[in-house]
């Protein structure tokens, strides 16, 4: 139900309430018949009134029934299967409305259909009077007769003359086009002024004004947030819940008891990024955007322009290294982010914001997902600029032996599978010792064999986990031997425990006795 105080019409309204009939059939009719266009506009809002009046004047309102303090009606629109059922009633000098359309938004959110039944009821009880050329109401002439007089007295049109050096001849069409561009959309937000935001809600309390000023609110406003996501930034607009009234951020922060304790940290963060032209919108970028997204968790956030509610996921996205071949002569490596169920998220889709943690906003699903904190902001910036790297296949030993392990350790991820880019040979290692010398000194060498491939086991250093073989298999992919480094190092340690020492050149094991 929407509850809004219904204002009284004033002397400056378009149509005075003094011409309304002395008695009407119902209380709601007596109330509405005294309202002018401007008074109805103040109740339902500018955009809702303009559209609702258009519905009423086109006779779209059907089944208009007023009974005591309530009026009901149905409005049929093209994009709805069933007509919208709308109800409005007067309760304690306040207008209470209800509508089945998706545009009806709560306590002060009267929609255009509410405006339509109010205008239709007012026009039925008090038909609008045409006006003469001086702007005064004229009761004698009908609208048809008035149009005939206006057409008769219309001056002959003149041909516009173009003056060299000017932009256009006449300029009427350009002015109307400029006016159309200046108008906001039907779903635009109205920024509430500081005076209307505070209002006067109490009486003077004398000495206690130092603690409780006259404009103190009975309770803080409930705030929801409208979010517009761009490639590198987010625009956040705080709105009073259930309305389309945006609040100026700095004014609501400076007001007395306008914000709850939970909303103040978020509003202060937004206040540092208020745009110059609109005090109700904050444009936030980079790590500040990630911080604001984390603070928006648990609040009602609507994604614009679709007005879809943004949901927050608890499961963080984790990076994963992927390898694949391109045309058998190039190797591509890239980083994607995954969930536990295996769903992949590419860096070239959606909006990514670096931070601790960073955030990914999926605009298609309307879900904001955190990124694990092991991915620092610098890493995410570089990945976003270059999500994939392509190198020649001849650089495969360097990429797999040096670069990929370093990236995996830095990001805290597992090494990628090599089956997509190479034919991997896994076999049990066989060790062989070869020695020569005399009674005084013995030289021993150790080698390891994987099937028909044999490699030296170094006495110093850590052996490479991969060995690249010349040539390729039938599919044209390179051949790679995946060595059992742990077994090789254990065998090396066992030989050294037998009393052998590293030789002077680091290539042999030496025993002296």
GROMACS .gro file of C-alpha atoms in nm:
model
  513
    1UNK     CA    1   0.000   0.000   0.000
    2UNK     CA    2   0.124   0.345  -0.079
    3UNK     CA    3   0.055   0.619   0.175
    4UNK     CA    4   0.113   0.980   0.083
    5UNK     CA    5  -0.032   1.295   0.233
    6UNK     CA    6  -0.269   1.445  -0.020
    7UNK     CA    7  -0.208   1.823  -0.055
    8UNK     CA    8  -0.479   2.080  -0.085
    9UNK     CA    9  -0.509   2.279  -0.406
   10UNK     CA   10  -0.391   2.641  -0.385
   11UNK     CA   11  -0.485   2.968  -0.547
   12UNK     CA   12  -0.203   2.939  -0.800
   13UNK     CA   13  -0.320   2.600  -0.935
   14UNK     CA   14  -0.438   2.571  -1.293
   15UNK     CA   15  -0.802   2.517  -1.198
   16UNK     CA   16  -0.947   2.653  -0.876
   17UNK     CA   17  -1.138   2.424  -0.648
   18UNK     CA   18  -1.408   2.689  -0.605
   19UNK     CA   19  -1.587   2.575  -0.921
   20UNK     CA   20  -1.634   2.217  -0.791
   21UNK     CA   21  -1.989   2.108  -0.709
   22UNK     CA   22  -2.106   2.152  -0.354
   23UNK     CA   23  -2.191   1.787  -0.309
   24UNK     CA   24  -2.070   1.463  -0.469
   25UNK     CA   25  -2.169   1.103  -0.462
   26UNK     CA   26  -1.882   0.982  -0.240
   27UNK     CA   27  -1.614   1.110  -0.008
   28UNK     CA   28  -1.336   1.025  -0.254
   29UNK     CA   29  -1.517   1.215  -0.529
   30UNK     CA   30  -1.560   1.520  -0.305
   31UNK     CA   31  -1.189   1.506  -0.227
   32UNK     CA   32  -1.062   1.456  -0.582
   33UNK     CA   33  -1.296   1.707  -0.745
   34UNK     CA   34  -1.119   1.986  -0.558
   35UNK     CA   35  -0.772   1.887  -0.682
   36UNK     CA   36  -0.612   2.061  -0.975
   37UNK     CA   37  -0.359   1.910  -1.213
   38UNK     CA   38  -0.077   2.060  -1.011
   39UNK     CA   39  -0.215   1.918  -0.684
   40UNK     CA   40  -0.242   1.565  -0.828
   41UNK     CA   41   0.106   1.606  -0.971
   42UNK     CA   42   0.247   1.682  -0.625
   43UNK     CA   43   0.089   1.363  -0.488
   44UNK     CA   44   0.196   1.109  -0.753
   45UNK     CA   45   0.503   1.276  -0.905
   46UNK     CA   46   0.566   1.454  -1.234
   47UNK     CA   47   0.627   1.156  -1.465
   48UNK     CA   48   0.343   0.946  -1.321
   49UNK     CA   49   0.098   1.237  -1.354
   50UNK     CA   50   0.184   1.313  -1.717
   51UNK     CA   51   0.141   0.950  -1.823
   52UNK     CA   52  -0.167   0.896  -1.610
   53UNK     CA   53  -0.341   1.206  -1.749
   54UNK     CA   54  -0.267   1.075  -2.099
   55UNK     CA   55  -0.436   0.744  -2.010
   56UNK     CA   56  -0.738   0.925  -1.869
   57UNK     CA   57  -0.780   1.162  -2.165
   58UNK     CA   58  -0.754   0.867  -2.406
   59UNK     CA   59  -1.037   0.694  -2.213
   60UNK     CA   60  -0.824   0.391  -2.129
   61UNK     CA   61  -0.961   0.374  -1.774
   62UNK     CA   62  -1.241   0.117  -1.759
   63UNK     CA   63  -1.479   0.014  -1.482
   64UNK     CA   64  -1.433   0.337  -1.284
   65UNK     CA   65  -1.631   0.293  -0.960
   66UNK     CA   66  -1.627   0.519  -0.652
   67UNK     CA   67  -1.775   0.410  -0.324
   68UNK     CA   68  -1.747   0.615  -0.002
   69UNK     CA   69  -1.373   0.683   0.040
   70UNK     CA   70  -1.248   0.449  -0.238
   71UNK     CA   71  -1.225   0.457  -0.619
   72UNK     CA   72  -1.137   0.156  -0.836
   73UNK     CA   73  -1.055   0.118  -1.204
   74UNK     CA   74  -0.880  -0.098  -1.462
   75UNK     CA   75  -0.623   0.020  -1.717
   76UNK     CA   76  -0.537  -0.194  -2.021
   77UNK     CA   77  -0.191  -0.156  -2.176
   78UNK     CA   78  -0.046  -0.318  -2.485
   79UNK     CA   79   0.241  -0.512  -2.322
   80UNK     CA   80   0.029  -0.671  -2.044
   81UNK     CA   81  -0.191  -0.978  -2.078
   82UNK     CA   82  -0.444  -0.854  -1.823
   83UNK     CA   83  -0.552  -0.500  -1.730
   84UNK     CA   84  -0.394  -0.348  -1.421
   85UNK     CA   85  -0.637  -0.319  -1.127
   86UNK     CA   86  -0.585   0.006  -0.941
   87UNK     CA   87  -0.740   0.133  -0.617
   88UNK     CA   88  -0.709   0.467  -0.437
   89UNK     CA   89  -0.875   0.587  -0.119
   90UNK     CA   90  -0.856   0.874   0.130
   91UNK     CA   91  -0.764   0.790   0.487
   92UNK     CA   92  -0.702   1.067   0.745
   93UNK     CA   93  -0.627   1.327   0.473
   94UNK     CA   94  -0.374   1.089   0.313
   95UNK     CA   95  -0.400   0.914  -0.022
   96UNK     CA   96  -0.357   0.535   0.000
   97UNK     CA   97  -0.312   0.345  -0.327
   98UNK     CA   98  -0.269  -0.008  -0.455
   99UNK     CA   99  -0.194  -0.135  -0.808
  100UNK     CA  100  -0.105  -0.468  -0.970
  101UNK     CA  101   0.147  -0.314  -1.212
  102UNK     CA  102   0.526  -0.361  -1.161
  103UNK     CA  103   0.575   0.016  -1.141
  104UNK     CA  104   0.394   0.051  -0.808
  105UNK     CA  105   0.674   0.078  -0.547
  106UNK     CA  106   0.550   0.099  -0.195
  107UNK     CA  107   0.462   0.369   0.059
  108UNK     CA  108   0.514   0.679  -0.158
  109UNK     CA  109   0.540   0.511  -0.495
  110UNK     CA  110   0.208   0.601  -0.661
  111UNK     CA  111   0.227   0.484  -1.021
  112UNK     CA  112   0.086   0.635  -1.340
  113UNK     CA  113  -0.225   0.413  -1.315
  114UNK     CA  114  -0.313   0.571  -0.980
  115UNK     CA  115  -0.282   0.911  -1.146
  116UNK     CA  116  -0.503   0.787  -1.431
  117UNK     CA  117  -0.799   0.692  -1.208
  118UNK     CA  118  -0.767   1.017  -1.008
  119UNK     CA  119  -0.774   1.229  -1.324
  120UNK     CA  120  -1.056   1.019  -1.472
  121UNK     CA  121  -1.268   1.059  -1.158
  122UNK     CA  122  -1.196   1.432  -1.137
  123UNK     CA  123  -1.282   1.482  -1.505
  124UNK     CA  124  -1.602   1.280  -1.467
  125UNK     CA  125  -1.724   1.486  -1.171
  126UNK     CA  126  -1.591   1.817  -1.306
  127UNK     CA  127  -1.537   1.812  -1.683
  128UNK     CA  128  -1.245   2.035  -1.790
  129UNK     CA  129  -1.347   2.376  -1.925
  130UNK     CA  130  -1.187   2.515  -2.242
  131UNK     CA  131  -0.993   2.840  -2.220
  132UNK     CA  132  -1.005   3.150  -2.438
  133UNK     CA  133  -0.703   3.315  -2.594
  134UNK     CA  134  -0.640   3.517  -2.276
  135UNK     CA  135  -0.601   3.200  -2.067
  136UNK     CA  136  -0.935   3.245  -1.884
  137UNK     CA  137  -1.195   2.973  -1.856
  138UNK     CA  138  -1.476   3.007  -2.106
  139UNK     CA  139  -1.799   2.815  -2.051
  140UNK     CA  140  -1.995   2.915  -2.356
  141UNK     CA  141  -1.792   2.775  -2.645
  142UNK     CA  142  -1.738   2.405  -2.701
  143UNK     CA  143  -1.391   2.275  -2.784
  144UNK     CA  144  -1.499   2.213  -3.147
  145UNK     CA  145  -1.620   2.571  -3.188
  146UNK     CA  146  -1.306   2.700  -3.022
  147UNK     CA  147  -1.088   2.511  -3.275
  148UNK     CA  148  -1.286   2.661  -3.563
  149UNK     CA  149  -1.234   3.015  -3.430
  150UNK     CA  150  -0.865   2.953  -3.374
  151UNK     CA  151  -0.827   2.820  -3.728
  152UNK     CA  152  -1.018   3.117  -3.871
  153UNK     CA  153  -0.802   3.375  -3.693
  154UNK     CA  154  -0.474   3.195  -3.766
  155UNK     CA  155  -0.236   3.423  -3.959
  156UNK     CA  156  -0.094   3.320  -4.292
  157UNK     CA  157   0.231   3.127  -4.260
  158UNK     CA  158   0.545   3.306  -4.366
  159UNK     CA  159   0.841   3.155  -4.543
  160UNK     CA  160   1.153   3.159  -4.324
  161UNK     CA  161   1.442   3.356  -4.467
  162UNK     CA  162   1.794   3.225  -4.424
  163UNK     CA  163   2.045   3.489  -4.313
  164UNK     CA  164   2.407   3.415  -4.412
  165UNK     CA  165   2.621   3.328  -4.114
  166UNK     CA  166   2.337   3.185  -3.907
  167UNK     CA  167   2.284   2.817  -3.822
  168UNK     CA  168   1.933   2.766  -3.960
  169UNK     CA  169   1.632   2.951  -4.090
  170UNK     CA  170   1.363   2.981  -3.826
  171UNK     CA  171   1.511   2.750  -3.562
  172UNK     CA  172   1.176   2.619  -3.430
  173UNK     CA  173   1.253   2.257  -3.517
  174UNK     CA  174   1.599   2.278  -3.360
  175UNK     CA  175   1.458   2.424  -3.039
  176UNK     CA  176   1.198   2.148  -3.008
  177UNK     CA  177   1.467   1.886  -3.071
  178UNK     CA  178   1.683   2.044  -2.800
  179UNK     CA  179   1.392   2.036  -2.558
  180UNK     CA  180   1.332   1.667  -2.631
  181UNK     CA  181   1.698   1.589  -2.565
  182UNK     CA  182   1.687   1.777  -2.236
  183UNK     CA  183   1.397   1.575  -2.097
  184UNK     CA  184   1.483   1.283  -1.875
  185UNK     CA  185   1.350   0.933  -1.933
  186UNK     CA  186   1.036   0.804  -1.775
  187UNK     CA  187   1.239   0.604  -1.520
  188UNK     CA  188   1.469   0.890  -1.416
  189UNK     CA  189   1.521   0.960  -1.047
  190UNK     CA  190   1.411   1.284  -0.883
  191UNK     CA  191   1.672   1.431  -0.649
  192UNK     CA  192   1.514   1.539  -0.321
  193UNK     CA  193   1.621   1.880  -0.194
  194UNK     CA  194   1.772   1.922   0.151
  195UNK     CA  195   1.466   2.114   0.275
  196UNK     CA  196   1.220   1.845   0.160
  197UNK     CA  197   1.448   1.576   0.298
  198UNK     CA  198   1.443   1.717   0.651
  199UNK     CA  199   1.102   1.883   0.664
  200UNK     CA  200   0.943   1.993   0.992
  201UNK     CA  201   0.837   1.700   1.205
  202UNK     CA  202   0.819   1.837   1.558
  203UNK     CA  203   0.741   2.127   1.783
  204UNK     CA  204   0.981   2.369   1.947
  205UNK     CA  205   1.116   2.222   2.270
  206UNK     CA  206   1.273   2.528   2.419
  207UNK     CA  207   1.607   2.461   2.584
  208UNK     CA  208   1.608   2.103   2.452
  209UNK     CA  209   1.649   2.231   2.093
  210UNK     CA  210   2.022   2.191   2.154
  211UNK     CA  211   1.964   1.817   2.166
  212UNK     CA  212   1.641   1.769   1.969
  213UNK     CA  213   1.602   2.024   1.689
  214UNK     CA  214   1.250   2.094   1.552
  215UNK     CA  215   1.329   1.914   1.224
  216UNK     CA  216   1.432   1.589   1.397
  217UNK     CA  217   1.300   1.282   1.217
  218UNK     CA  218   1.106   1.018   1.412
  219UNK     CA  219   1.334   0.750   1.264
  220UNK     CA  220   1.612   0.737   1.002
  221UNK     CA  221   1.533   0.688   0.636
  222UNK     CA  222   1.547   0.340   0.490
  223UNK     CA  223   1.789   0.358   0.197
  224UNK     CA  224   1.822   0.137  -0.109
  225UNK     CA  225   2.086   0.180  -0.379
  226UNK     CA  226   2.068   0.205  -0.758
  227UNK     CA  227   2.382   0.070  -0.928
  228UNK     CA  228   2.502   0.135  -1.283
  229UNK     CA  229   2.802  -0.082  -1.381
  230UNK     CA  230   3.050   0.024  -1.648
  231UNK     CA  231   3.372  -0.135  -1.769
  232UNK     CA  232   3.599   0.041  -1.518
  233UNK     CA  233   3.364   0.210  -1.271
  234UNK     CA  234   3.032   0.192  -1.088
  235UNK     CA  235   2.776   0.467  -1.032
  236UNK     CA  236   2.589   0.440  -0.702
  237UNK     CA  237   2.278   0.647  -0.622
  238UNK     CA  238   2.113   0.618  -0.276
  239UNK     CA  239   1.733   0.628  -0.293
  240UNK     CA  240   1.469   0.636  -0.021
  241UNK     CA  241   1.329   0.281  -0.009
  242UNK     CA  242   1.010   0.231  -0.207
  243UNK     CA  243   1.038   0.561  -0.395
  244UNK     CA  244   1.226   0.710  -0.687
  245UNK     CA  245   1.355   0.997  -0.477
  246UNK     CA  246   1.736   1.013  -0.479
  247UNK     CA  247   1.895   1.174  -0.175
  248UNK     CA  248   2.195   1.414  -0.200
  249UNK     CA  249   2.478   1.229  -0.030
  250UNK     CA  250   2.648   1.520   0.146
  251UNK     CA  251   2.315   1.664   0.265
  252UNK     CA  252   2.192   1.337   0.415
  253UNK     CA  253   2.526   1.291   0.591
  254UNK     CA  254   2.504   1.639   0.745
  255UNK     CA  255   2.139   1.599   0.849
  256UNK     CA  256   2.021   1.511   1.197
  257UNK     CA  257   1.922   1.145   1.235
  258UNK     CA  258   1.860   1.096   0.862
  259UNK     CA  259   2.080   0.784   0.833
  260UNK     CA  260   2.103   0.472   1.040
  261UNK     CA  261   2.432   0.372   1.199
  262UNK     CA  262   2.473   0.088   0.948
  263UNK     CA  263   2.438   0.317   0.644
  264UNK     CA  264   2.679   0.590   0.753
  265UNK     CA  265   3.013   0.415   0.667
  266UNK     CA  266   2.888   0.332   0.318
  267UNK     CA  267   2.751   0.683   0.267
  268UNK     CA  268   3.083   0.838   0.378
  269UNK     CA  269   3.266   0.618   0.126
  270UNK     CA  270   3.027   0.738  -0.145
  271UNK     CA  271   3.066   1.100  -0.034
  272UNK     CA  272   3.434   1.094  -0.140
  273UNK     CA  273   3.331   1.023  -0.500
  274UNK     CA  274   3.026   1.245  -0.554
  275UNK     CA  275   3.004   1.369  -0.913
  276UNK     CA  276   3.017   1.741  -0.973
  277UNK     CA  277   2.693   1.765  -1.168
  278UNK     CA  278   2.481   1.535  -0.950
  279UNK     CA  279   2.517   1.539  -0.573
  280UNK     CA  280   2.309   1.221  -0.542
  281UNK     CA  281   2.542   0.996  -0.749
  282UNK     CA  282   2.892   0.871  -0.670
  283UNK     CA  283   3.121   0.744  -0.948
  284UNK     CA  284   3.369   0.496  -0.797
  285UNK     CA  285   3.665   0.328  -0.969
  286UNK     CA  286   3.934   0.067  -0.905
  287UNK     CA  287   3.994  -0.059  -0.553
  288UNK     CA  288   3.745   0.195  -0.416
  289UNK     CA  289   3.475   0.029  -0.630
  290UNK     CA  290   3.565  -0.312  -0.483
  291UNK     CA  291   3.544  -0.165  -0.131
  292UNK     CA  292   3.199  -0.014  -0.201
  293UNK     CA  293   3.073  -0.343  -0.349
  294UNK     CA  294   3.178  -0.524  -0.032
  295UNK     CA  295   2.988  -0.266   0.176
  296UNK     CA  296   2.676  -0.305  -0.041
  297UNK     CA  297   2.648  -0.673   0.054
  298UNK     CA  298   2.336  -0.730   0.262
  299UNK     CA  299   2.157  -0.420   0.129
  300UNK     CA  300   1.893  -0.387  -0.140
  301UNK     CA  301   2.074  -0.295  -0.461
  302UNK     CA  302   1.903  -0.255  -0.799
  303UNK     CA  303   2.099  -0.278  -1.124
  304UNK     CA  304   2.006  -0.004  -1.367
  305UNK     CA  305   1.858   0.037  -1.623
  306UNK     CA  306   1.683  -0.301  -1.587
  307UNK     CA  307   1.596  -0.245  -1.215
  308UNK     CA  308   1.713  -0.603  -1.145
  309UNK     CA  309   1.803  -0.677  -0.785
  310UNK     CA  310   2.174  -0.750  -0.740
  311UNK     CA  311   2.256  -1.069  -0.547
  312UNK     CA  312   2.585  -1.141  -0.370
  313UNK     CA  313   2.750  -1.483  -0.383
  314UNK     CA  314   2.945  -1.626  -0.089
  315UNK     CA  315   3.163  -1.858  -0.297
  316UNK     CA  316   3.479  -1.679  -0.421
  317UNK     CA  317   3.616  -1.722  -0.772
  318UNK     CA  318   3.954  -1.896  -0.800
  319UNK     CA  319   4.209  -1.857  -1.081
  320UNK     CA  320   4.303  -2.146  -1.306
  321UNK     CA  321   4.580  -2.180  -1.567
  322UNK     CA  322   4.482  -2.320  -1.906
  323UNK     CA  323   4.700  -2.424  -2.203
  324UNK     CA  324   4.603  -2.501  -2.561
  325UNK     CA  325   4.755  -2.511  -2.910
  326UNK     CA  326   4.666  -2.275  -3.193
  327UNK     CA  327   4.716  -2.417  -3.545
  328UNK     CA  328   4.989  -2.653  -3.416
  329UNK     CA  329   5.250  -2.376  -3.437
  330UNK     CA  330   5.158  -2.150  -3.141
  331UNK     CA  331   5.090  -2.201  -2.773
  332UNK     CA  332   4.824  -2.004  -2.585
  333UNK     CA  333   4.818  -1.973  -2.209
  334UNK     CA  334   4.547  -1.786  -2.021
  335UNK     CA  335   4.399  -1.739  -1.674
  336UNK     CA  336   4.029  -1.799  -1.613
  337UNK     CA  337   3.830  -1.796  -1.290
  338UNK     CA  338   3.619  -2.092  -1.182
  339UNK     CA  339   3.376  -2.206  -0.915
  340UNK     CA  340   3.363  -2.541  -0.740
  341UNK     CA  341   3.103  -2.669  -0.987
  342UNK     CA  342   3.348  -2.609  -1.274
  343UNK     CA  343   3.181  -2.302  -1.425
  344UNK     CA  344   3.435  -2.078  -1.597
  345UNK     CA  345   3.439  -1.696  -1.608
  346UNK     CA  346   3.651  -1.524  -1.871
  347UNK     CA  347   3.814  -1.187  -1.810
  348UNK     CA  348   3.674  -1.041  -2.132
  349UNK     CA  349   3.311  -1.072  -2.011
  350UNK     CA  350   3.137  -0.882  -1.733
  351UNK     CA  351   3.296  -0.621  -1.507
  352UNK     CA  352   3.605  -0.691  -1.292
  353UNK     CA  353   3.723  -0.470  -1.005
  354UNK     CA  354   4.057  -0.523  -0.833
  355UNK     CA  355   4.074  -0.506  -0.455
  356UNK     CA  356   4.121  -0.712  -0.140
  357UNK     CA  357   3.910  -0.895  -0.224
  358UNK     CA  358   3.834  -0.809  -0.585
  359UNK     CA  359   3.486  -0.846  -0.733
  360UNK     CA  360   3.328  -0.972  -1.054
  361UNK     CA  361   2.980  -0.843  -1.145
  362UNK     CA  362   2.786  -1.067  -1.383
  363UNK     CA  363   2.542  -0.831  -1.555
  364UNK     CA  364   2.347  -1.110  -1.725
  365UNK     CA  365   2.268  -1.299  -1.403
  366UNK     CA  366   2.272  -0.999  -1.171
  367UNK     CA  367   2.522  -1.160  -0.931
  368UNK     CA  368   2.833  -1.009  -0.768
  369UNK     CA  369   3.102  -1.266  -0.689
  370UNK     CA  370   3.415  -1.206  -0.476
  371UNK     CA  371   3.762  -1.312  -0.589
  372UNK     CA  372   3.999  -1.501  -0.361
  373UNK     CA  373   4.238  -1.271  -0.179
  374UNK     CA  374   4.539  -1.464  -0.314
  375UNK     CA  375   4.493  -1.262  -0.636
  376UNK     CA  376   4.632  -0.917  -0.547
  377UNK     CA  377   4.509  -0.599  -0.722
  378UNK     CA  378   4.824  -0.572  -0.938
  379UNK     CA  379   4.777  -0.924  -1.071
  380UNK     CA  380   4.413  -0.864  -1.163
  381UNK     CA  381   4.501  -0.539  -1.344
  382UNK     CA  382   4.761  -0.717  -1.559
  383UNK     CA  383   4.534  -1.013  -1.626
  384UNK     CA  384   4.250  -0.784  -1.727
  385UNK     CA  385   4.474  -0.601  -1.977
  386UNK     CA  386   4.619  -0.926  -2.120
  387UNK     CA  387   4.396  -1.222  -2.028
  388UNK     CA  388   4.579  -1.454  -2.274
  389UNK     CA  389   4.935  -1.481  -2.409
  390UNK     CA  390   5.034  -1.650  -2.738
  391UNK     CA  391   5.394  -1.766  -2.801
  392UNK     CA  392   5.555  -1.981  -3.076
  393UNK     CA  393   5.559  -2.353  -3.015
  394UNK     CA  394   5.939  -2.341  -3.023
  395UNK     CA  395   5.926  -2.159  -2.686
  396UNK     CA  396   5.746  -2.454  -2.525
  397UNK     CA  397   6.045  -2.564  -2.308
  398UNK     CA  398   6.091  -2.214  -2.166
  399UNK     CA  399   5.719  -2.157  -2.107
  400UNK     CA  400   5.657  -2.493  -1.937
  401UNK     CA  401   5.988  -2.515  -1.753
  402UNK     CA  402   6.016  -2.157  -1.621
  403UNK     CA  403   5.727  -1.918  -1.683
  404UNK     CA  404   5.423  -2.134  -1.600
  405UNK     CA  405   5.568  -2.260  -1.265
  406UNK     CA  406   5.648  -1.902  -1.159
  407UNK     CA  407   5.297  -1.782  -1.245
  408UNK     CA  408   5.140  -2.078  -1.063
  409UNK     CA  409   5.342  -2.013  -0.746
  410UNK     CA  410   5.263  -1.638  -0.755
  411UNK     CA  411   4.886  -1.694  -0.798
  412UNK     CA  412   4.872  -1.994  -0.566
  413UNK     CA  413   4.720  -2.227  -0.829
  414UNK     CA  414   4.800  -2.576  -0.953
  415UNK     CA  415   5.008  -2.638  -1.265
  416UNK     CA  416   4.797  -2.687  -1.578
  417UNK     CA  417   4.754  -3.020  -1.752
  418UNK     CA  418   5.004  -3.073  -2.035
  419UNK     CA  419   4.794  -3.320  -2.235
  420UNK     CA  420   4.638  -3.039  -2.440
  421UNK     CA  421   4.970  -2.916  -2.577
  422UNK     CA  422   5.210  -3.213  -2.572
  423UNK     CA  423   5.235  -3.593  -2.568
  424UNK     CA  424   5.337  -3.667  -2.210
  425UNK     CA  425   5.545  -3.978  -2.135
  426UNK     CA  426   5.504  -4.109  -1.780
  427UNK     CA  427   5.713  -4.413  -1.679
  428UNK     CA  428   5.873  -4.560  -1.371
  429UNK     CA  429   6.236  -4.440  -1.339
  430UNK     CA  430   6.519  -4.695  -1.350
  431UNK     CA  431   6.849  -4.586  -1.189
  432UNK     CA  432   7.193  -4.693  -1.299
  433UNK     CA  433   7.531  -4.638  -1.127
  434UNK     CA  434   7.853  -4.630  -1.324
  435UNK     CA  435   8.188  -4.605  -1.143
  436UNK     CA  436   8.560  -4.618  -1.206
  437UNK     CA  437   8.878  -4.552  -1.002
  438UNK     CA  438   9.133  -4.730  -0.783
  439UNK     CA  439   9.184  -4.825  -0.422
  440UNK     CA  440   9.244  -4.465  -0.319
  441UNK     CA  441   8.960  -4.291  -0.511
  442UNK     CA  442   8.637  -4.404  -0.677
  443UNK     CA  443   8.422  -4.197  -0.919
  444UNK     CA  444   8.056  -4.289  -0.950
  445UNK     CA  445   7.797  -4.150  -1.192
  446UNK     CA  446   7.420  -4.199  -1.164
  447UNK     CA  447   7.176  -4.196  -1.454
  448UNK     CA  448   6.800  -4.245  -1.474
  449UNK     CA  449   6.607  -4.414  -1.757
  450UNK     CA  450   6.242  -4.357  -1.856
  451UNK     CA  451   6.161  -4.634  -2.103
  452UNK     CA  452   6.410  -4.573  -2.387
  453UNK     CA  453   6.507  -4.222  -2.269
  454UNK     CA  454   6.810  -4.182  -2.041
  455UNK     CA  455   6.914  -3.869  -1.847
  456UNK     CA  456   7.196  -3.768  -1.614
  457UNK     CA  457   7.102  -3.705  -1.255
  458UNK     CA  458   7.294  -3.395  -1.143
  459UNK     CA  459   7.487  -3.402  -0.816
  460UNK     CA  460   7.411  -3.034  -0.746
  461UNK     CA  461   7.081  -2.855  -0.789
  462UNK     CA  462   6.724  -2.964  -0.846
  463UNK     CA  463   6.651  -3.161  -1.165
  464UNK     CA  464   6.399  -3.019  -1.414
  465UNK     CA  465   6.054  -3.183  -1.387
  466UNK     CA  466   6.027  -3.200  -1.767
  467UNK     CA  467   6.249  -3.326  -2.045
  468UNK     CA  468   6.168  -3.225  -2.403
  469UNK     CA  469   6.243  -3.480  -2.671
  470UNK     CA  470   6.328  -3.398  -3.032
  471UNK     CA  471   6.062  -3.451  -3.298
  472UNK     CA  472   5.690  -3.506  -3.240
  473UNK     CA  473   5.430  -3.783  -3.237
  474UNK     CA  474   5.179  -3.873  -3.507
  475UNK     CA  475   4.952  -3.582  -3.413
  476UNK     CA  476   5.231  -3.332  -3.457
  477UNK     CA  477   5.246  -3.239  -3.090
  478UNK     CA  478   5.582  -3.216  -2.912
  479UNK     CA  479   5.692  -3.500  -2.682
  480UNK     CA  480   5.759  -3.434  -2.314
  481UNK     CA  481   5.896  -3.670  -2.048
  482UNK     CA  482   5.752  -3.593  -1.704
  483UNK     CA  483   6.032  -3.690  -1.465
  484UNK     CA  484   5.976  -3.819  -1.114
  485UNK     CA  485   6.183  -3.556  -0.938
  486UNK     CA  486   6.105  -3.689  -0.593
  487UNK     CA  487   6.234  -4.038  -0.674
  488UNK     CA  488   6.549  -3.898  -0.836
  489UNK     CA  489   6.632  -3.682  -0.537
  490UNK     CA  490   6.567  -3.973  -0.296
  491UNK     CA  491   6.805  -4.194  -0.493
  492UNK     CA  492   7.066  -3.919  -0.493
  493UNK     CA  493   7.038  -3.881  -0.115
  494UNK     CA  494   7.071  -4.256  -0.064
  495UNK     CA  495   7.398  -4.265  -0.262
  496UNK     CA  496   7.538  -3.971  -0.064
  497UNK     CA  497   7.452  -4.147   0.261
  498UNK     CA  498   7.692  -4.427   0.159
  499UNK     CA  499   7.988  -4.195   0.212
  500UNK     CA  500   8.017  -4.039  -0.133
  501UNK     CA  501   8.083  -3.666  -0.169
  502UNK     CA  502   8.030  -3.420  -0.453
  503UNK     CA  503   8.319  -3.410  -0.694
  504UNK     CA  504   8.515  -3.097  -0.775
  505UNK     CA  505   8.321  -3.037  -1.097
  506UNK     CA  506   7.980  -3.125  -0.954
  507UNK     CA  507   7.931  -3.403  -1.205
  508UNK     CA  508   8.035  -3.714  -1.011
  509UNK     CA  509   8.018  -3.868  -0.670
  510UNK     CA  510   8.365  -3.926  -0.517
  511UNK     CA  511   8.458  -4.169  -0.241
  512UNK     CA  512   8.803  -4.152  -0.079
  513UNK     CA  513   8.943  -4.412   0.152
   0.00000   0.00000   0.00000
